[in-house]
Coordinates of C-alpha atoms in Angstrom, one line a residue:
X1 CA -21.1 -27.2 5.4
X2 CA -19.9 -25.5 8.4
X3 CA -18.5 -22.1 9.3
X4 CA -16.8 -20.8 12.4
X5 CA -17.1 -17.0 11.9
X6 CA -15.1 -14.8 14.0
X7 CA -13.5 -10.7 13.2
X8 CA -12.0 -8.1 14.8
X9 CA -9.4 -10.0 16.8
X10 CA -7.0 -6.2 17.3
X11 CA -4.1 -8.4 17.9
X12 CA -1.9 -6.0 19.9
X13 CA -4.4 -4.3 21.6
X14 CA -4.6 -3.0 25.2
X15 CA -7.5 -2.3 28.0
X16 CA -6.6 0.7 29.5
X17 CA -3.3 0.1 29.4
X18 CA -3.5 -3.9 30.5
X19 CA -1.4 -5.7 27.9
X20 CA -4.3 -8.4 26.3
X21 CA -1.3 -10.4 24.2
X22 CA -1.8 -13.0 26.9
X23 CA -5.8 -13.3 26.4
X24 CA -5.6 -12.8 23.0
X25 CA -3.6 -16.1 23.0
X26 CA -6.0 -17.5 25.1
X27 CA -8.5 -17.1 22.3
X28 CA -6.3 -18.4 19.6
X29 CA -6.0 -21.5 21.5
X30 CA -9.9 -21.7 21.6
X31 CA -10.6 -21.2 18.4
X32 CA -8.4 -23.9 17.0
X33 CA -9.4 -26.2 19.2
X34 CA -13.3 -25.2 18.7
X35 CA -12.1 -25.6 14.8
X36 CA -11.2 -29.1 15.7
X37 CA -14.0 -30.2 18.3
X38 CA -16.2 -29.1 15.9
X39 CA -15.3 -30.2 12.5
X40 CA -15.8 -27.1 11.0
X41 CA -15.2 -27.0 7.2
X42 CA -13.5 -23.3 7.5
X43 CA -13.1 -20.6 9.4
X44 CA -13.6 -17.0 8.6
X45 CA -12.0 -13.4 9.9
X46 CA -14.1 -10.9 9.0
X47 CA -11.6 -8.3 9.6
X48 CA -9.2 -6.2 12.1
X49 CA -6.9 -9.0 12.8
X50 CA -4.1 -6.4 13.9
X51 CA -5.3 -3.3 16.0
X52 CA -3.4 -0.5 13.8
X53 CA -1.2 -0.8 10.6
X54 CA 1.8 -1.3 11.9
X55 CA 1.3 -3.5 14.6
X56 CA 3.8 -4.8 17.6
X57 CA 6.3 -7.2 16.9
X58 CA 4.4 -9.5 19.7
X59 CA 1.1 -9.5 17.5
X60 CA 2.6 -10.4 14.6
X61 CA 4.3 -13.0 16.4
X62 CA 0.6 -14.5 17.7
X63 CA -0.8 -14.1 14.4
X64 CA 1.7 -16.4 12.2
X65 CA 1.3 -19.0 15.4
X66 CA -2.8 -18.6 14.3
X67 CA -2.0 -19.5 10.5
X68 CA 0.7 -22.0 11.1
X69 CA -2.0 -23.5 13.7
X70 CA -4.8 -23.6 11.4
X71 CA -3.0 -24.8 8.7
X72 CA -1.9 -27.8 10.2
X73 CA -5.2 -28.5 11.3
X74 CA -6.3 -28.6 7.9
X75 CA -9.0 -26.6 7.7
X76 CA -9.2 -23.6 5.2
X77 CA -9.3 -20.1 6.7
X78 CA -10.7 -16.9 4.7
X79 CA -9.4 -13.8 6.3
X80 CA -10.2 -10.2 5.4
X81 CA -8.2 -7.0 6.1
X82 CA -10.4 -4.8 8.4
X83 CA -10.0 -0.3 8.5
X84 CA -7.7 -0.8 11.3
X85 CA -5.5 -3.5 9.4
X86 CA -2.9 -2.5 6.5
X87 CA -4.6 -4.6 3.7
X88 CA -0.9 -4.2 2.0
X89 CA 1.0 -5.6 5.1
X90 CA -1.1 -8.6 5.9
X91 CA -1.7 -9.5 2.4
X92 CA 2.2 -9.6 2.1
X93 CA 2.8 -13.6 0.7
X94 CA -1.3 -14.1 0.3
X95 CA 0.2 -16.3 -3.0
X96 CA 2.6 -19.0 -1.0
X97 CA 0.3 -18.8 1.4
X98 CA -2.7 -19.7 0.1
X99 CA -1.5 -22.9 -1.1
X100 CA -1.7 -23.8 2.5
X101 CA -4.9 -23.3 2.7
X102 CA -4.6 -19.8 4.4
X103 CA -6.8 -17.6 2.0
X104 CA -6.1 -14.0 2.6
X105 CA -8.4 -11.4 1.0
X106 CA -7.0 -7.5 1.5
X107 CA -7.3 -6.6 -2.4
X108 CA -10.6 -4.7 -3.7
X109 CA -10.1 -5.9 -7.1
X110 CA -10.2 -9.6 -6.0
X111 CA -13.0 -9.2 -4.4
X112 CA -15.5 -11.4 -7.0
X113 CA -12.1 -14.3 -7.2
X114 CA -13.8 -16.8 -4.7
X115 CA -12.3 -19.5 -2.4
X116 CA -14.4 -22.4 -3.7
X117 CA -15.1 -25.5 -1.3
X118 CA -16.9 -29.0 -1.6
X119 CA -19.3 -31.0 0.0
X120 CA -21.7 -34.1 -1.2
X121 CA -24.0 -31.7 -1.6
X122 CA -22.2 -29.1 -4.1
X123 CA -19.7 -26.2 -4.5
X124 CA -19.9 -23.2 -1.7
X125 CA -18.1 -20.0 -3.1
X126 CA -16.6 -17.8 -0.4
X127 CA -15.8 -14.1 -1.2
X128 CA -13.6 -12.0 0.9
X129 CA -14.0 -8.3 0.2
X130 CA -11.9 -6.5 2.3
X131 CA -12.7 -3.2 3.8
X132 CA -13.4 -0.3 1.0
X133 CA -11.9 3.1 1.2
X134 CA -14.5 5.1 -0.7
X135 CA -12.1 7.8 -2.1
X136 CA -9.8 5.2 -2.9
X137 CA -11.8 2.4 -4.7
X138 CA -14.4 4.5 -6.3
X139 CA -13.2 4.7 -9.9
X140 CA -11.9 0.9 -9.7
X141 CA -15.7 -0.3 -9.3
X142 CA -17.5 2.6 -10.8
X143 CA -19.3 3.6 -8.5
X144 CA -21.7 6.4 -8.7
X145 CA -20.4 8.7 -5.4
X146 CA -17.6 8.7 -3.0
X147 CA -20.0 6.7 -0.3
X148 CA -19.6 3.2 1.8
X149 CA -23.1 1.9 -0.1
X150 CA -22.0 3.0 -3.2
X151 CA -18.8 1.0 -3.5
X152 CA -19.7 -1.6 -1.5
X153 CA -22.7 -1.9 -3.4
X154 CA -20.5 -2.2 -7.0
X155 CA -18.2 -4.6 -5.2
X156 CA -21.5 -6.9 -4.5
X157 CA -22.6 -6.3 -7.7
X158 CA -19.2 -8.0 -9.2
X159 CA -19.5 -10.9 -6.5
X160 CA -23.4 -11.4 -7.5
X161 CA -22.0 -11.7 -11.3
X162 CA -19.4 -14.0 -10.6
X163 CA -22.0 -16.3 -8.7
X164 CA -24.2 -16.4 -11.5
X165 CA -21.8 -17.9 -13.9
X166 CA -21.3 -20.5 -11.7
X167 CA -23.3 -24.1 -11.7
X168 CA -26.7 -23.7 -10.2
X169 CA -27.2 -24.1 -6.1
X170 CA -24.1 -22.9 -5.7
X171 CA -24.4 -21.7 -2.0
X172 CA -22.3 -18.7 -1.4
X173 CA -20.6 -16.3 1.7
X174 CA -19.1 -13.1 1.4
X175 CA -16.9 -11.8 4.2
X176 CA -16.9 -7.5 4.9
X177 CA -15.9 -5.6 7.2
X178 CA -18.9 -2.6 7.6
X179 CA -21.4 -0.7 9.7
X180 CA -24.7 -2.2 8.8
X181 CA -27.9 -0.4 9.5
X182 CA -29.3 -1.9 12.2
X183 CA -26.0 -2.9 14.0
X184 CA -25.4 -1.3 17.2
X185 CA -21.8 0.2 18.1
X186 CA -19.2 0.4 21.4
X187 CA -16.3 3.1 22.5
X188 CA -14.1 0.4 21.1
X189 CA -14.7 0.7 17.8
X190 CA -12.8 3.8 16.2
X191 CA -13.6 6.2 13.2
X192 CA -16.4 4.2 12.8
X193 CA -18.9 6.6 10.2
X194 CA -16.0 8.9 9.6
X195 CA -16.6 11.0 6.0
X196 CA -17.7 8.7 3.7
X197 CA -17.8 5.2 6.0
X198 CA -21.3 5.7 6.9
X199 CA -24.2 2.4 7.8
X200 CA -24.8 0.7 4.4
X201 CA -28.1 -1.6 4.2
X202 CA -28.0 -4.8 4.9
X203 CA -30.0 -5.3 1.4
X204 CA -26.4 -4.4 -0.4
X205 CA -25.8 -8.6 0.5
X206 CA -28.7 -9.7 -1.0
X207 CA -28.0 -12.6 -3.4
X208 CA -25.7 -14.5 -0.9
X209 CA -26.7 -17.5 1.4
X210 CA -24.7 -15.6 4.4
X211 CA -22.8 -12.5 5.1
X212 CA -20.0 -12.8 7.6
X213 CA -19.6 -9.3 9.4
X214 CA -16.9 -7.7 11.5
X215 CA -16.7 -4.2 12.2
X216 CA -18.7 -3.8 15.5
X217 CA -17.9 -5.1 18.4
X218 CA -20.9 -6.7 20.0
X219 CA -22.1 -9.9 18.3
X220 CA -25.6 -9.4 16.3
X221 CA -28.2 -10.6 13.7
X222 CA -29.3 -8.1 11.4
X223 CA -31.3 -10.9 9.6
X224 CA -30.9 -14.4 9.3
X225 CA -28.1 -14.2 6.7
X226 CA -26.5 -11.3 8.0
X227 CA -24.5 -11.4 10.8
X228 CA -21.3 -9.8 13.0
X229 CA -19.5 -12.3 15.1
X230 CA -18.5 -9.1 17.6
X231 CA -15.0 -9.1 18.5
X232 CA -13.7 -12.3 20.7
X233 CA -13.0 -10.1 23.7
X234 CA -14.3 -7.0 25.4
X235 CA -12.1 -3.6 24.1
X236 CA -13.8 -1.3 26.1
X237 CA -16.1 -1.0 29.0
X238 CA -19.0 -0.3 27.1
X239 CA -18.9 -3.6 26.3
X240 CA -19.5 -5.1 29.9
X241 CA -22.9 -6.6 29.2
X242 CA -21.8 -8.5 25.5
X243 CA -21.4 -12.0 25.6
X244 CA -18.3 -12.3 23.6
X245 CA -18.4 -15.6 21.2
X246 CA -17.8 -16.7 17.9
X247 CA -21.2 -18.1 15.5
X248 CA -20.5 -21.4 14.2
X249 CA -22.8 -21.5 10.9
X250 CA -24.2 -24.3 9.6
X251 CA -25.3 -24.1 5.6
X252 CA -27.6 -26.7 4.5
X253 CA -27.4 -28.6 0.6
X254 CA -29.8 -25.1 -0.8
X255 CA -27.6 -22.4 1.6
X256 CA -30.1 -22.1 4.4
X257 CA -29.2 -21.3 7.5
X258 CA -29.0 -25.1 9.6
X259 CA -28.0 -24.1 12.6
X260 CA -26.7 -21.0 13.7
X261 CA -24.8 -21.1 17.1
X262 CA -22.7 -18.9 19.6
X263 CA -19.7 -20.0 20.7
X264 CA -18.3 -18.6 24.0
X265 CA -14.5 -17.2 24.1
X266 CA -12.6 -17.2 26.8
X267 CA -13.1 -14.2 29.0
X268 CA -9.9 -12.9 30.9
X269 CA -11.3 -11.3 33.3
X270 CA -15.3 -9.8 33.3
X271 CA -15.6 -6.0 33.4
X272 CA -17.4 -4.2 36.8
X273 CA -19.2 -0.2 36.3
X274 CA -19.5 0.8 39.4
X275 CA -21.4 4.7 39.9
X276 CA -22.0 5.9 44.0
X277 CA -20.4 7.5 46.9
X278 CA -16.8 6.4 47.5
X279 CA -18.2 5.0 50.6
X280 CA -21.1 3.0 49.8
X281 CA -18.6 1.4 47.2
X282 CA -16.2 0.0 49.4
X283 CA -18.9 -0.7 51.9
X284 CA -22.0 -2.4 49.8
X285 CA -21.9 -6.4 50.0
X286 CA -23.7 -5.8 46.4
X287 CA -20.1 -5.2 44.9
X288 CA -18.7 -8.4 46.1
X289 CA -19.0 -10.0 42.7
X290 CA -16.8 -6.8 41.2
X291 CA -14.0 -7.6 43.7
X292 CA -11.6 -9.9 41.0
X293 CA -13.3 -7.4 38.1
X294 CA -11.0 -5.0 36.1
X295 CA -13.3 -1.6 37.3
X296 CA -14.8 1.4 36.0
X297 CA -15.7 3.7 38.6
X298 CA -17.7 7.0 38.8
X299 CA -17.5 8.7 41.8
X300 CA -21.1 10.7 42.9
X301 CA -19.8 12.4 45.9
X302 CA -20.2 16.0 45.8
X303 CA -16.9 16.9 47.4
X304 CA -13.7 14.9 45.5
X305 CA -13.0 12.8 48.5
X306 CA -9.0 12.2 49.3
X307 CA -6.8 9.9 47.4
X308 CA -10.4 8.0 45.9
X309 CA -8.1 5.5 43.8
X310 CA -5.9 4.3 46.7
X311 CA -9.0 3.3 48.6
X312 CA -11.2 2.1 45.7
X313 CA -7.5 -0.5 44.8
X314 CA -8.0 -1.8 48.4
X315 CA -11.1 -3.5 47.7
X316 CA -11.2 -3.5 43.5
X317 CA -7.4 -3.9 43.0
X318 CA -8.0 -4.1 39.2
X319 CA -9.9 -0.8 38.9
X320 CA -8.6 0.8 35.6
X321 CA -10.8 3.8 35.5
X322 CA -12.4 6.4 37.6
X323 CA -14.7 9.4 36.9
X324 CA -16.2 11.9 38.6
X325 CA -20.0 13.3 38.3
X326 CA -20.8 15.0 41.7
X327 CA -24.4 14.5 43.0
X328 CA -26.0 18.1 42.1
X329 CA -23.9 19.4 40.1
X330 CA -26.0 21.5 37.2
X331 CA -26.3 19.8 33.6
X332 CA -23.5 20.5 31.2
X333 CA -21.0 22.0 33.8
X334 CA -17.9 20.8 34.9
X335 CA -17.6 17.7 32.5
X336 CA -14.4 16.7 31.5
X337 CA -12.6 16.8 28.9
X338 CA -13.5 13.4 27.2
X339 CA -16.7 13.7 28.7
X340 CA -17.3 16.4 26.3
X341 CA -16.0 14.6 23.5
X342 CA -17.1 11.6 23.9
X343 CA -19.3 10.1 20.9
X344 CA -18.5 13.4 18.9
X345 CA -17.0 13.1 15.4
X346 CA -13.8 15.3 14.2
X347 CA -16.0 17.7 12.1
X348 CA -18.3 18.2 15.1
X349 CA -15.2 19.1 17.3
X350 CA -14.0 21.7 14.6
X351 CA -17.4 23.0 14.3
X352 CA -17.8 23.3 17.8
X353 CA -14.3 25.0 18.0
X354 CA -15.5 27.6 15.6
X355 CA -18.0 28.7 16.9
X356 CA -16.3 29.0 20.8
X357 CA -13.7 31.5 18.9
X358 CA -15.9 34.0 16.7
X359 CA -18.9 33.4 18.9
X360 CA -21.4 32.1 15.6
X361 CA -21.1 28.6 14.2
X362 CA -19.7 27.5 10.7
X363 CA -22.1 28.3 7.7
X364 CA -23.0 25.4 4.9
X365 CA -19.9 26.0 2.8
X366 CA -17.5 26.5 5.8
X367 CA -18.8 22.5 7.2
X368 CA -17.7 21.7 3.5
X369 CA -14.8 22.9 3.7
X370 CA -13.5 21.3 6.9
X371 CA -15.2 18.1 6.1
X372 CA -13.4 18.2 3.1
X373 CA -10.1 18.7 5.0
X374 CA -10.6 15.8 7.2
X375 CA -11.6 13.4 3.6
X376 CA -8.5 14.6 2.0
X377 CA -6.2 14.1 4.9
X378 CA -8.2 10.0 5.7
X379 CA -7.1 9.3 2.2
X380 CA -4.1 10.7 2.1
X381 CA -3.4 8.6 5.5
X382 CA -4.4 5.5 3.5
X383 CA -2.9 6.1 -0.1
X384 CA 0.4 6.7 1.6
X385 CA -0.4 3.4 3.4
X386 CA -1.1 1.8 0.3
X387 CA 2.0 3.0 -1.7
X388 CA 4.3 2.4 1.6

């Protein structure tokens, strides 16, 4: 049986302020028609089809083309709601729809209902378990701590039970949407271990013939049976050196992995980091291959030079960004803003802001209490979501 495994689409997305709706149709087009070329027997979203919960009119637009395109292709489609998506708003008709074959999973407590498919060889169970607030779902699966392991962990341990009462060599998939030890992150991907989100093991999907990730952005193998698709175009320009694709999964009549292969998406236009003098960028043949890039500069020279973005747009007219890190400058001085930032979590940024104003950093029960501020204030964000 065969798979075409794909996730974090962020329909509605932009790259630094370039409106993607066009390549983001672009990819819908290719994955039908890779859906088609290829036979598949279903296709699965692990995740973040829209880019924030209330997306643009535009997105929501593209994504009922997607369904109304796959379903008259015939070919079953399993889709997940990611921590970016509002499991309540694109679960909204999952009943009607899933009668056309359209299978959307944004419930935790349907997590261990499967969508069941056939071949000659036997039944394949395929379980979409949605991305799990750990405040929120806790109590529902009884889990022993507010924790991403721990509730994913009793949401596995529902799936694993269903599969056993089923009729033996029944092969199995389970979509998620999670940070996997092992899996290696981008910019792009936001509030990624934020309070109780943090890497879960990929032993949690032990028990299941394959585990169909999304969450992080670059496409990866943990193991064999455990893999992220990566999302089907480039979000940031730490992403410049992925190869953006889809895996098309082949399961075999005991759920081995076949055949396991990547599937190239269309690329809009490939991303260029440039780092020198402003000179030896508009002058160095090297760069050629940048001109028809969209551009990420960082400017070396030790003096700003005059109007730097003007002259880089003569030769890089798609240059979307530019830094500066002057040649000698001494370590940890002068950095921006968002260079100071960067990669730093919300509790480390109120941490750091205590101790700039009273001159000593927070103790052990102060870090609890903001930490606790910023849980309380997550969930609150996503029970009022929920209830909306």
């Amino acid at each position: 049986m065969k798979f075409l495994h794909t996730s974090d689409w962020h329909l509605g997305r932009a790259f630094h302020r370039v409106n993607l709706l066009g390549a983001q149709a672009a990819f819908v087009d290719h994955l039908v028609e890779t859906a088609r070329a290829h036979e598949v027997d279903a296709v699965l979203v692990a995740g973040d089809v829209y880019d924030r919960a209330v997306p643009p009119l535009p997105a929501v637009d593209l994504f009922d083309r997607a369904l109304h395109r796959l379903a008259e292709l015939g070919v079953p489609t399993v889709m997940i709601s990611g921590n970016h998506d509002s499991a309540r708003r694109l679960g909204v008709g999952a009943g009607l729809i899933d009668r056309a074959g359209i299978h959307l999973r944004t419930d935790p407590a349907g997590c261990a209902d499967p969508v069941v498919l056939a071949d000659v060889h036997g039944e394949v169970a395929l379980y979409g378990l949605p991305y799990l607030e750990p405040a929120l779902v806790k109590e529902q699966f009884g889990a022993g701590k507010v924790s991403h392991e721990a509730v994913l962990g009793a949401a596995m341990d529902r799936i694993r039970a269903d599969l056993a009462s089923r009729p033996p060599g029944t092969r199995s998939v389970v979509l998620a949407h999670a940070f996997v030890t092992g899996g290696q992150a981008s910019d792009s991907e936001r509030d990624i271990t934020v309070g109780g989100v943090e890497a879960v093991p990929a032993a949690v999907f032990d028990g299941v013939d394959y585990a169909a990730l999304g969450h992080l952005h670059g496409c990866q193998t943990i193991n064999e049976r455990v893999r992220y698709s990566g999302s089907p175009l480039a979000y940031s320009f730490s992403e410049a050196d992925h190869r953006k694709t889809m895996w098309l999964i082949e399961l075999d009549a005991e759920g081995a992995i076949a055949a396991a292969e990547r599937i190239d998406t269309p690329v809009p236009r490939p991303l260029g980091r440039l780092r020198g003098r402003l000179d030896d960028l508009l002058g160095d043949p090297a760069h050629t291959v940048h001109e028809a890039s969209w551009v990420e500069a960082v400017l070396t020279d030790p003096v700003r030079p005059d109007d730097p973005m003007g002259r880089l747009s003569a030769r890089f007219p798609h240059t979307l960004s530019l830094g500066f890190d002057p040649e000698g400058r001494e370590q940890g001085t002068g950095a921006s803003y968002a260079q100071r930032l960067k990669g730093r979590s919300d509790q480390e940024i109120a941490e750091d802001f205590v101790a700039h104003v009273r001159g000593g950093g927070a103790d052990e029960a102060e870090r609890a209490v903001l930490q606790g501020a910023f849980d309380d204030v997550r969930v609150n964000d996503s029970r009022q979501e929920t209830h909306r």
